[in-house]
Amino acid sequence: MKKYVKPDGKAGKVQCCEWLDVMSDLGIIVVDKNGIIIFYNTTASVFDKVDKETAIGKHYTDLYCDKDGGCIKAVFDTGKPVYDMQNEWTSFYNQKFTSLDSAYPVWENGEIVSVVATTKYPSYVKSLFRKAIDSRQIMISENKENSNGTRYTFNNIIGEDLSLKVAVKQARKAASSLSPVLLEGETGTGKEIFAQSIHNASECSSKPFIAINCAAIPENLLEGMLFGTTKGAFTNAENSPGLFETAKGGTFFLDEINSMPLNLQAKLLRVIQEKKVRRIGSNVEHSIECRFISSTNKPPVECIKNNTLRDDLYYRLSVISIRIPPLRERIGDIRIFAEYFADKFAEVYLNKKVELSQTFLEALDIYNWPGNVRELEHMMESIVVMLEPGETITFDNLPIHIKHLYKEHSQQQMLNSIRSVNEMVNDCAEECLLKDTLLKTQREVILSALASNNWNISRSARAIGISRTNLQYRMKRMKIENPNKK
């Protein structure tokens, strides 16, 4: 049975598949180019409480009293499909409904001859809302309602690579103590997600989580923000506690601490050692109580060597040290992230899932992702934003630099394959030459032994060191015959 809808000009009806009339979730109507209903399925009839005979032949605006004409009018106006448009409308019998409607044009000879519209009715919409509410409740529960200033827990860490699982296991263990933790990871690997997860799994999870990016704040502002100020210490200075004081039993996260000026690192070392802080312009010390988590975006040993991290501060902060692997070391996780971000952004921008082609995924695997997960996330958002509903993400959607890299990689693979074939041919030629040489040498040895022993088979075999039967077999194979026998 054919799976299309075809207008029939004579009868003003529609020839269609039986399944259109019995679909359980969707109401389906078809209107001709004048907006007259020519098909109306059972689901639509049941929910609208309108007989098919009453509906067919009426203009769709008579049946659905919607002021702006809804998605059907939008299709006639633009010629493009409409997906999941939320509508509030009044039925033929003055009942009010909310539904999710989609509509698709049917073209013939360059003009729209009919429009097929589908409706998801209140019961279906309610189930969607329920799912959305349930998802939100789960998110709130996992993130402790963000009351401590965090968004992430260990449940938000995505990936199956063994190196990542090792890092997560270490972080979970670190959460059970209040010792300082140093996270080593390149920009975009998720250091703050780890820091927040450790905080939320620790005994101080109900206390504040305060994060500061040491690379993002100028030196002249950073000291006042961290240590606090005293009125009169400098122009416009006021009595103000620093962020260290406001941590109040929580966690203080110093992101990319290797970007902090060395003179501030020296003052920070004293804060960590003494658990006391002195505001700028004051001699009074204030006690602080917080757990320190810090991070570097380069290996700490390299930072110390380059004089961007004090070694004494490093030893204080790295009681527990955790390395978060870059994305290029977790090849298997690249596809997991790509699919996760595709679903995440498709839900926001398209209200439906999208498919990813195999070539697209293969191209992601050969790129080294210098910006790590953050770079992949931003790329996927950019791609999904530009998609049309129902469109598959393919190789063509990739940024040009990744496409070029993939093509170069493919060409290199082809060259490598050609080289391998050539090497095999050469090896085969060398092997054949060697085999030829060995056969010739073998023949000469046998002929020499036979001649020396007057063609006596037994003595010749003993001289060569093989059995009489073996010698006879080789003589037959090489077509060696006694010239004295006629």
Short mmCIF file of C-alpha atoms in Angstrom, two decimals:
data_model
loop_
_atom_site.label_atom_id
_atom_site.label_comp_id
_atom_site.label_asym_id
_atom_site.label_seq_id
_atom_site.Cartn_x
_atom_site.Cartn_y
_atom_site.Cartn_z
CA MET A 1 0.00 0.00 0.00
CA LYS A 2 1.43 3.40 -1.00
CA LYS A 3 2.64 5.72 1.75
CA TYR A 4 1.66 9.13 0.41
CA VAL A 5 -1.30 11.45 0.27
CA LYS A 6 -2.60 12.32 -3.20
CA PRO A 7 -5.37 14.85 -3.85
CA ASP A 8 -8.15 13.58 -6.08
CA GLY A 9 -9.63 16.55 -7.96
CA LYS A 10 -12.81 14.78 -9.05
CA ALA A 11 -14.08 13.48 -5.79
CA GLY A 12 -12.49 16.14 -3.54
CA LYS A 13 -11.23 13.34 -1.27
CA VAL A 14 -7.85 11.91 -0.48
CA GLN A 15 -6.51 8.48 -1.31
CA CYS A 16 -4.33 7.54 1.67
CA CYS A 17 -3.01 4.66 3.71
CA GLU A 18 -5.23 2.98 6.25
CA TRP A 19 -2.72 3.72 8.98
CA LEU A 20 -3.42 7.45 8.70
CA ASP A 21 -6.92 6.77 9.99
CA VAL A 22 -5.94 4.67 12.99
CA MET A 23 -2.86 6.39 14.41
CA SER A 24 -3.39 6.52 18.17
CA ASP A 25 -1.38 9.62 19.17
CA LEU A 26 -1.88 12.00 16.27
CA GLY A 27 -4.91 13.72 14.87
CA ILE A 28 -4.44 14.13 11.11
CA ILE A 29 -6.29 16.39 8.73
CA VAL A 30 -5.61 17.26 5.10
CA VAL A 31 -6.87 20.43 3.43
CA ASP A 32 -6.86 21.29 -0.27
CA LYS A 33 -5.34 24.45 -1.73
CA ASN A 34 -8.46 26.38 -0.75
CA GLY A 35 -8.28 25.30 2.89
CA ILE A 36 -11.19 22.83 2.58
CA ILE A 37 -10.85 19.70 4.75
CA ILE A 38 -10.62 16.63 2.49
CA PHE A 39 -9.36 14.11 5.04
CA TYR A 40 -10.01 13.81 8.79
CA ASN A 41 -8.80 10.79 10.75
CA THR A 42 -10.46 8.92 13.62
CA THR A 43 -8.15 10.32 16.33
CA ALA A 44 -8.98 13.89 15.30
CA SER A 45 -12.68 13.04 15.27
CA VAL A 46 -12.56 11.51 18.77
CA PHE A 47 -10.62 14.37 20.41
CA ASP A 48 -12.41 17.18 18.57
CA LYS A 49 -15.79 15.49 19.18
CA VAL A 50 -16.71 16.17 15.55
CA ASP A 51 -18.05 13.53 13.12
CA LYS A 52 -15.95 12.96 10.01
CA GLU A 53 -18.98 13.72 7.84
CA THR A 54 -19.38 17.09 9.56
CA ALA A 55 -15.70 18.00 9.26
CA ILE A 56 -15.00 17.01 5.65
CA GLY A 57 -15.99 19.75 3.24
CA LYS A 58 -15.67 22.58 5.77
CA HIS A 59 -12.96 25.22 5.73
CA TYR A 60 -10.41 24.42 8.43
CA THR A 61 -10.99 27.79 10.16
CA ASP A 62 -14.65 26.83 10.63
CA LEU A 63 -13.63 23.72 12.51
CA TYR A 64 -10.71 25.25 14.41
CA CYS A 65 -11.53 28.78 15.46
CA ASP A 66 -7.99 30.07 15.63
CA LYS A 67 -7.60 33.78 14.93
CA ASP A 68 -4.25 33.62 13.11
CA GLY A 69 -4.93 30.40 11.18
CA GLY A 70 -2.28 28.40 13.04
CA CYS A 71 0.32 26.23 11.35
CA ILE A 72 -1.80 25.50 8.23
CA LYS A 73 -1.88 29.19 7.34
CA ALA A 74 1.84 29.44 8.08
CA VAL A 75 2.53 26.67 5.54
CA PHE A 76 0.37 28.32 2.88
CA ASP A 77 2.13 31.65 3.55
CA THR A 78 5.73 30.40 3.57
CA GLY A 79 5.67 27.11 1.68
CA LYS A 80 7.76 25.57 4.48
CA PRO A 81 6.87 22.85 7.02
CA VAL A 82 6.00 23.90 10.57
CA TYR A 83 7.05 21.70 13.50
CA ASP A 84 5.43 21.45 16.94
CA MET A 85 3.77 24.87 17.06
CA GLN A 86 1.91 25.33 20.34
CA ASN A 87 -1.66 26.49 19.68
CA GLU A 88 -4.61 27.48 21.84
CA TRP A 89 -7.84 27.16 19.87
CA THR A 90 -11.60 26.81 20.17
CA SER A 91 -13.29 23.77 18.67
CA PHE A 92 -16.39 23.62 16.46
CA TYR A 93 -18.48 23.11 19.61
CA ASN A 94 -16.81 25.97 21.54
CA GLN A 95 -14.39 23.81 23.55
CA LYS A 96 -10.95 25.27 24.30
CA PHE A 97 -7.83 23.17 23.64
CA THR A 98 -4.05 23.44 23.79
CA SER A 99 -2.11 21.31 21.32
CA LEU A 100 1.19 20.89 19.53
CA ASP A 101 0.62 21.11 15.78
CA SER A 102 2.80 20.42 12.75
CA ALA A 103 1.96 20.94 9.08
CA TYR A 104 3.57 19.90 5.78
CA PRO A 105 2.96 21.16 2.23
CA VAL A 106 2.17 18.78 -0.67
CA TRP A 107 3.55 20.19 -3.93
CA GLU A 108 2.44 19.49 -7.48
CA ASN A 109 3.67 21.32 -10.58
CA GLY A 110 5.32 23.99 -8.45
CA GLU A 111 2.31 24.87 -6.29
CA ILE A 112 0.90 23.74 -2.97
CA VAL A 113 -2.13 21.51 -3.72
CA SER A 114 -2.78 20.48 -0.13
CA VAL A 115 -1.46 20.67 3.42
CA VAL A 116 -1.18 17.70 5.82
CA ALA A 117 -1.52 18.77 9.47
CA THR A 118 -0.89 16.65 12.56
CA THR A 119 -2.05 17.45 16.08
CA LYS A 120 -0.71 16.20 19.41
CA TYR A 121 -3.65 16.52 21.80
CA PRO A 122 -3.78 17.62 25.48
CA SER A 123 -3.08 14.17 26.92
CA TYR A 124 0.11 13.98 24.86
CA VAL A 125 1.13 17.54 25.68
CA LYS A 126 0.47 16.89 29.37
CA SER A 127 2.84 13.92 29.30
CA LEU A 128 5.55 16.13 27.74
CA PHE A 129 5.08 18.77 30.46
CA ARG A 130 5.19 16.07 33.13
CA LYS A 131 8.47 14.76 31.75
CA ALA A 132 9.89 18.28 31.69
CA ILE A 133 8.84 18.88 35.30
CA ASP A 134 10.28 15.50 36.40
CA SER A 135 13.58 16.27 34.63
CA ARG A 136 13.78 19.65 36.34
CA GLN A 137 13.13 18.08 39.75
CA ILE A 138 15.90 15.54 39.15
CA MET A 139 18.27 18.32 38.12
CA ILE A 140 17.40 20.39 41.19
CA SER A 141 17.84 17.37 43.44
CA GLU A 142 21.23 16.52 41.93
CA ASN A 143 22.47 20.10 42.17
CA LYS A 144 21.17 20.74 45.70
CA GLU A 145 18.96 23.51 44.30
CA ASN A 146 22.14 25.57 43.64
CA SER A 147 21.84 26.97 47.17
CA ASN A 148 25.61 26.79 47.69
CA GLY A 149 26.51 28.48 44.41
CA THR A 150 27.19 25.32 42.41
CA ARG A 151 25.66 23.68 39.34
CA TYR A 152 27.51 20.37 39.08
CA THR A 153 27.88 17.05 40.87
CA PHE A 154 29.70 13.85 39.92
CA ASN A 155 26.55 12.84 38.01
CA ASN A 156 27.32 15.61 35.51
CA ILE A 157 30.71 14.18 34.56
CA ILE A 158 30.34 12.44 31.21
CA GLY A 159 32.68 9.86 29.68
CA GLU A 160 33.65 6.20 29.69
CA ASP A 161 37.40 6.42 29.16
CA LEU A 162 39.44 4.63 31.82
CA SER A 163 41.70 7.64 32.48
CA LEU A 164 38.64 9.78 33.22
CA LYS A 165 37.16 7.13 35.50
CA VAL A 166 40.44 7.03 37.43
CA ALA A 167 40.28 10.83 37.88
CA VAL A 168 36.65 10.64 39.06
CA LYS A 169 37.50 7.86 41.51
CA GLN A 170 40.34 9.99 42.94
CA ALA A 171 38.05 13.02 43.19
CA ARG A 172 35.36 11.05 45.04
CA LYS A 173 38.04 9.90 47.48
CA ALA A 174 39.28 13.49 47.87
CA ALA A 175 35.75 14.61 48.78
CA SER A 176 35.89 12.49 51.93
CA SER A 177 38.63 14.68 53.41
CA LEU A 178 39.21 18.43 53.74
CA SER A 179 42.81 18.32 52.46
CA PRO A 180 43.80 20.79 49.71
CA VAL A 181 43.29 19.45 46.19
CA LEU A 182 45.17 20.47 43.05
CA LEU A 183 43.47 19.76 39.72
CA GLU A 184 45.75 19.63 36.69
CA GLY A 185 44.00 19.96 33.33
CA GLU A 186 44.11 21.93 30.11
CA THR A 187 41.62 24.72 29.48
CA GLY A 188 38.20 23.26 28.71
CA THR A 189 38.68 19.86 30.38
CA GLY A 190 36.13 20.55 33.13
CA LYS A 191 38.24 21.50 36.13
CA GLU A 192 35.46 23.55 37.73
CA ILE A 193 32.99 20.68 37.27
CA PHE A 194 35.41 18.47 39.23
CA ALA A 195 35.89 21.17 41.89
CA GLN A 196 32.13 21.65 42.38
CA SER A 197 31.57 17.88 42.41
CA ILE A 198 34.17 17.43 45.16
CA HIS A 199 32.54 20.22 47.17
CA ASN A 200 29.03 18.79 46.77
CA ALA A 201 30.17 15.32 47.83
CA SER A 202 32.02 16.64 50.90
CA GLU A 203 30.86 17.39 54.43
CA CYS A 204 30.94 21.14 53.68
CA SER A 205 28.46 20.85 50.79
CA SER A 206 25.89 23.03 52.56
CA LYS A 207 28.44 25.86 52.83
CA PRO A 208 29.38 28.33 50.06
CA PHE A 209 31.44 27.36 47.02
CA ILE A 210 33.45 30.39 45.88
CA ALA A 211 35.40 30.27 42.62
CA ILE A 212 37.75 32.84 41.16
CA ASN A 213 39.64 32.69 37.86
CA CYS A 214 43.09 34.04 38.58
CA ALA A 215 43.76 34.66 34.89
CA ALA A 216 40.66 36.81 34.36
CA ILE A 217 41.19 39.50 37.00
CA PRO A 218 43.88 42.23 36.89
CA GLU A 219 46.50 42.08 39.64
CA ASN A 220 45.51 45.44 41.16
CA LEU A 221 41.95 44.18 41.68
CA LEU A 222 42.69 40.56 42.57
CA GLU A 223 44.41 41.29 45.89
CA GLY A 224 41.53 43.44 47.17
CA MET A 225 38.96 40.86 46.07
CA LEU A 226 40.76 38.04 47.86
CA PHE A 227 42.01 39.72 51.03
CA GLY A 228 39.51 42.55 51.52
CA THR A 229 40.10 46.29 52.03
CA THR A 230 40.15 48.88 54.82
CA LYS A 231 38.71 52.38 54.52
CA GLY A 232 41.41 54.86 53.59
CA ALA A 233 43.86 52.23 52.34
CA PHE A 234 43.62 53.83 48.90
CA THR A 235 41.28 56.20 47.06
CA ASN A 236 37.61 55.18 47.46
CA ALA A 237 38.57 52.16 49.57
CA GLU A 238 35.90 50.96 52.01
CA ASN A 239 35.83 48.45 54.86
CA SER A 240 35.07 45.30 52.95
CA PRO A 241 35.79 41.64 53.70
CA GLY A 242 37.59 39.65 50.99
CA LEU A 243 36.37 36.47 49.37
CA PHE A 244 38.50 34.36 51.72
CA GLU A 245 36.44 35.59 54.67
CA THR A 246 33.12 35.00 52.91
CA ALA A 247 33.88 31.31 52.28
CA LYS A 248 32.70 30.59 55.87
CA GLY A 249 33.41 26.90 56.15
CA GLY A 250 32.92 26.20 52.47
CA THR A 251 35.27 25.61 49.54
CA PHE A 252 37.49 28.21 47.86
CA PHE A 253 38.41 27.32 44.26
CA LEU A 254 41.43 29.11 42.76
CA ASP A 255 41.19 28.37 39.03
CA GLU A 256 44.42 28.52 36.97
CA ILE A 257 46.48 29.56 39.96
CA ASN A 258 49.61 29.51 37.80
CA SER A 259 48.28 32.82 36.35
CA MET A 260 48.34 34.51 39.78
CA PRO A 261 51.21 37.02 40.25
CA LEU A 262 54.06 35.55 42.31
CA ASN A 263 53.85 38.23 45.01
CA LEU A 264 50.19 37.29 45.62
CA GLN A 265 51.15 33.62 45.65
CA ALA A 266 53.48 34.38 48.58
CA LYS A 267 50.64 36.06 50.49
CA LEU A 268 48.30 33.17 49.63
CA LEU A 269 50.82 30.70 51.05
CA ARG A 270 50.65 32.46 54.41
CA VAL A 271 46.82 32.42 54.35
CA ILE A 272 46.80 28.66 53.78
CA GLN A 273 49.41 28.06 56.48
CA GLU A 274 47.99 30.35 59.17
CA LYS A 275 44.27 30.25 58.24
CA LYS A 276 44.28 34.01 58.80
CA VAL A 277 43.93 36.94 56.45
CA ARG A 278 44.89 40.62 56.77
CA ARG A 279 42.88 43.14 54.76
CA ILE A 280 44.72 45.72 52.65
CA GLY A 281 45.61 48.72 54.87
CA SER A 282 44.96 46.89 58.14
CA ASN A 283 47.09 45.21 60.81
CA VAL A 284 44.14 43.21 62.14
CA GLU A 285 44.06 39.54 61.24
CA HIS A 286 40.77 37.77 60.56
CA SER A 287 40.45 34.01 60.91
CA ILE A 288 39.15 32.10 57.93
CA GLU A 289 37.76 28.60 57.66
CA CYS A 290 37.60 27.03 54.23
CA ARG A 291 38.85 24.15 52.15
CA PHE A 292 41.14 25.03 49.20
CA ILE A 293 40.86 23.51 45.75
CA SER A 294 43.08 24.95 43.04
CA SER A 295 43.90 24.19 39.42
CA THR A 296 46.61 24.69 36.82
CA ASN A 297 46.13 24.58 33.05
CA LYS A 298 49.66 23.26 32.54
CA PRO A 299 51.66 20.53 34.33
CA PRO A 300 52.76 21.93 37.74
CA VAL A 301 56.39 20.91 37.19
CA GLU A 302 56.40 22.97 33.97
CA CYS A 303 54.81 25.90 35.82
CA ILE A 304 57.47 25.81 38.53
CA LYS A 305 60.23 25.58 35.90
CA ASN A 306 58.77 28.57 34.04
CA ASN A 307 58.49 30.53 37.31
CA THR A 308 54.70 30.91 37.11
CA LEU A 309 54.05 28.81 40.22
CA ARG A 310 55.95 28.93 43.53
CA ASP A 311 57.20 25.51 44.49
CA ASP A 312 56.41 26.04 48.20
CA LEU A 313 52.82 27.00 47.32
CA TYR A 314 52.55 23.96 45.06
CA TYR A 315 53.54 21.63 47.90
CA ARG A 316 50.88 23.20 50.14
CA LEU A 317 48.11 22.99 47.55
CA SER A 318 48.85 19.54 46.15
CA VAL A 319 48.22 17.33 49.17
CA ILE A 320 45.87 15.55 46.79
CA SER A 321 46.75 15.92 43.10
CA ILE A 322 44.36 14.87 40.32
CA ARG A 323 45.07 15.02 36.59
CA ILE A 324 42.07 15.48 34.30
CA PRO A 325 42.98 14.01 30.89
CA PRO A 326 42.52 16.15 27.76
CA LEU A 327 39.90 15.09 25.21
CA ARG A 328 42.51 13.95 22.67
CA GLU A 329 43.57 11.23 25.14
CA ARG A 330 39.96 10.04 25.45
CA ILE A 331 39.12 9.24 21.81
CA GLY A 332 36.16 7.04 22.76
CA ASP A 333 34.56 9.92 24.70
CA ILE A 334 34.53 12.33 21.73
CA ARG A 335 31.49 10.63 20.18
CA ILE A 336 29.75 10.41 23.55
CA PHE A 337 30.13 14.18 24.01
CA ALA A 338 29.12 14.93 20.42
CA GLU A 339 25.88 12.97 20.79
CA TYR A 340 25.21 14.43 24.25
CA PHE A 341 25.64 18.04 23.07
CA ALA A 342 23.67 17.36 19.87
CA ASP A 343 20.71 16.11 21.96
CA LYS A 344 21.08 18.95 24.47
CA PHE A 345 21.03 21.75 21.88
CA ALA A 346 18.50 20.05 19.60
CA GLU A 347 16.07 20.01 22.51
CA VAL A 348 16.58 23.75 22.97
CA TYR A 349 16.57 24.89 19.34
CA LEU A 350 14.68 22.19 17.41
CA ASN A 351 12.44 20.42 19.95
CA LYS A 352 13.52 17.07 18.54
CA LYS A 353 16.56 14.80 18.38
CA VAL A 354 19.05 14.93 15.52
CA GLU A 355 21.10 12.19 13.87
CA LEU A 356 24.89 12.34 13.37
CA SER A 357 26.42 10.79 10.25
CA GLN A 358 29.27 8.27 10.50
CA THR A 359 31.66 10.45 8.47
CA PHE A 360 30.96 13.38 10.79
CA LEU A 361 31.89 11.27 13.83
CA GLU A 362 35.01 9.87 12.13
CA ALA A 363 36.20 13.41 11.40
CA LEU A 364 35.82 14.35 15.10
CA ASP A 365 38.11 11.47 16.10
CA ILE A 366 41.12 12.69 14.08
CA TYR A 367 41.02 16.27 15.41
CA ASN A 368 43.16 16.94 18.51
CA TRP A 369 40.70 19.34 20.26
CA PRO A 370 43.05 21.95 21.75
CA GLY A 371 40.05 23.59 23.46
CA ASN A 372 38.91 20.19 24.77
CA VAL A 373 35.28 19.59 25.79
CA ARG A 374 34.45 23.30 25.79
CA GLU A 375 35.52 23.62 22.14
CA LEU A 376 33.43 20.58 21.16
CA GLU A 377 30.41 21.92 23.04
CA HIS A 378 30.56 25.31 21.32
CA MET A 379 31.03 23.68 17.92
CA MET A 380 28.00 21.41 18.41
CA GLU A 381 25.85 24.36 19.50
CA SER A 382 26.90 26.32 16.43
CA ILE A 383 26.02 23.38 14.15
CA VAL A 384 22.63 22.66 15.74
CA VAL A 385 21.59 26.33 15.68
CA MET A 386 22.06 26.37 11.89
CA LEU A 387 20.15 23.10 11.26
CA GLU A 388 16.67 22.81 9.80
CA PRO A 389 14.29 20.53 11.77
CA GLY A 390 14.71 16.93 10.62
CA GLU A 391 18.13 17.58 9.08
CA THR A 392 21.00 15.15 9.84
CA ILE A 393 24.36 16.49 11.02
CA THR A 394 26.86 15.52 8.32
CA PHE A 395 30.49 16.10 7.36
CA ASP A 396 29.44 19.29 5.53
CA ASN A 397 28.35 20.87 8.84
CA LEU A 398 31.88 20.71 10.27
CA PRO A 399 34.08 23.81 10.61
CA ILE A 400 36.38 24.20 7.61
CA HIS A 401 39.60 23.54 9.57
CA ILE A 402 38.34 20.11 10.72
CA LYS A 403 37.15 19.26 7.19
CA HIS A 404 40.58 20.12 5.78
CA LEU A 405 42.32 18.07 8.47
CA TYR A 406 40.07 15.07 7.76
CA LYS A 407 40.73 15.27 4.01
CA GLU A 408 44.48 15.47 4.63
CA HIS A 409 44.20 12.51 7.01
CA SER A 410 42.26 10.50 4.40
CA GLN A 411 44.83 11.32 1.71
CA GLN A 412 47.65 10.29 4.04
CA GLN A 413 45.88 7.02 4.79
CA MET A 414 45.56 6.39 1.05
CA LEU A 415 49.27 7.10 0.53
CA ASN A 416 50.13 4.78 3.42
CA SER A 417 47.97 2.06 1.86
CA ILE A 418 49.72 2.50 -1.49
CA ARG A 419 53.12 2.31 0.24
CA SER A 420 52.04 -0.85 2.06
CA VAL A 421 50.97 -2.46 -1.21
CA ASN A 422 54.28 -1.46 -2.86
CA GLU A 423 56.22 -2.87 0.08
CA MET A 424 54.28 -6.12 -0.17
CA VAL A 425 55.00 -6.33 -3.92
CA ASN A 426 58.69 -5.63 -3.30
CA ASP A 427 58.82 -8.15 -0.46
CA CYS A 428 57.15 -10.71 -2.71
CA ALA A 429 59.64 -10.00 -5.51
CA GLU A 430 62.55 -10.36 -3.08
CA GLU A 431 61.07 -13.56 -1.70
CA CYS A 432 60.66 -15.00 -5.20
CA LEU A 433 64.27 -14.06 -6.02
CA LEU A 434 65.51 -15.71 -2.82
CA LYS A 435 63.45 -18.81 -3.53
CA ASP A 436 64.94 -18.99 -7.04
CA THR A 437 68.47 -18.64 -5.66
CA LEU A 438 67.91 -21.34 -3.04
CA LEU A 439 66.54 -23.77 -5.65
CA LYS A 440 69.53 -23.18 -7.91
CA THR A 441 71.94 -23.67 -5.01
CA GLN A 442 70.11 -26.83 -3.93
CA ARG A 443 70.29 -28.23 -7.47
CA GLU A 444 74.03 -27.54 -7.68
CA VAL A 445 74.67 -29.24 -4.29
CA ILE A 446 72.72 -32.34 -5.35
CA LEU A 447 74.43 -32.54 -8.77
CA SER A 448 77.87 -32.14 -7.13
CA ALA A 449 77.16 -34.92 -4.60
CA LEU A 450 75.85 -37.28 -7.30
CA ALA A 451 78.85 -36.65 -9.55
CA SER A 452 81.29 -37.20 -6.65
CA ASN A 453 79.63 -40.52 -5.77
CA ASN A 454 79.31 -41.80 -9.33
CA TRP A 455 75.52 -41.24 -9.18
CA ASN A 456 75.10 -43.68 -6.32
CA ILE A 457 71.87 -42.50 -4.63
CA SER A 458 72.56 -43.91 -1.14
CA ARG A 459 76.15 -42.54 -0.89
CA SER A 460 75.10 -39.16 -2.32
CA ALA A 461 72.22 -38.88 0.22
CA ARG A 462 74.62 -39.61 3.10
CA ALA A 463 77.06 -37.01 1.79
CA ILE A 464 74.36 -34.33 1.70
CA GLY A 465 72.86 -35.41 5.04
CA ILE A 466 69.37 -36.38 3.92
CA SER A 467 67.55 -39.69 3.47
CA ARG A 468 67.67 -41.67 0.21
CA THR A 469 63.90 -41.14 -0.24
CA ASN A 470 64.23 -37.39 0.25
CA LEU A 471 67.02 -37.22 -2.36
CA GLN A 472 64.99 -39.17 -4.85
CA TYR A 473 62.01 -36.83 -4.28
CA ARG A 474 64.15 -33.75 -4.88
CA MET A 475 65.78 -35.24 -8.00
CA LYS A 476 62.33 -35.97 -9.41
CA ARG A 477 60.99 -32.50 -8.60
CA MET A 478 64.07 -30.83 -10.14
CA LYS A 479 64.05 -33.25 -13.08
CA ILE A 480 67.63 -34.44 -12.35
CA GLU A 481 68.44 -37.64 -14.27
CA ASN A 482 71.56 -39.84 -14.42
CA PRO A 483 73.20 -38.94 -17.77
CA ASN A 484 74.86 -42.39 -17.86
CA LYS A 485 71.46 -44.10 -18.11
CA LYS A 486 70.06 -44.23 -21.59
#
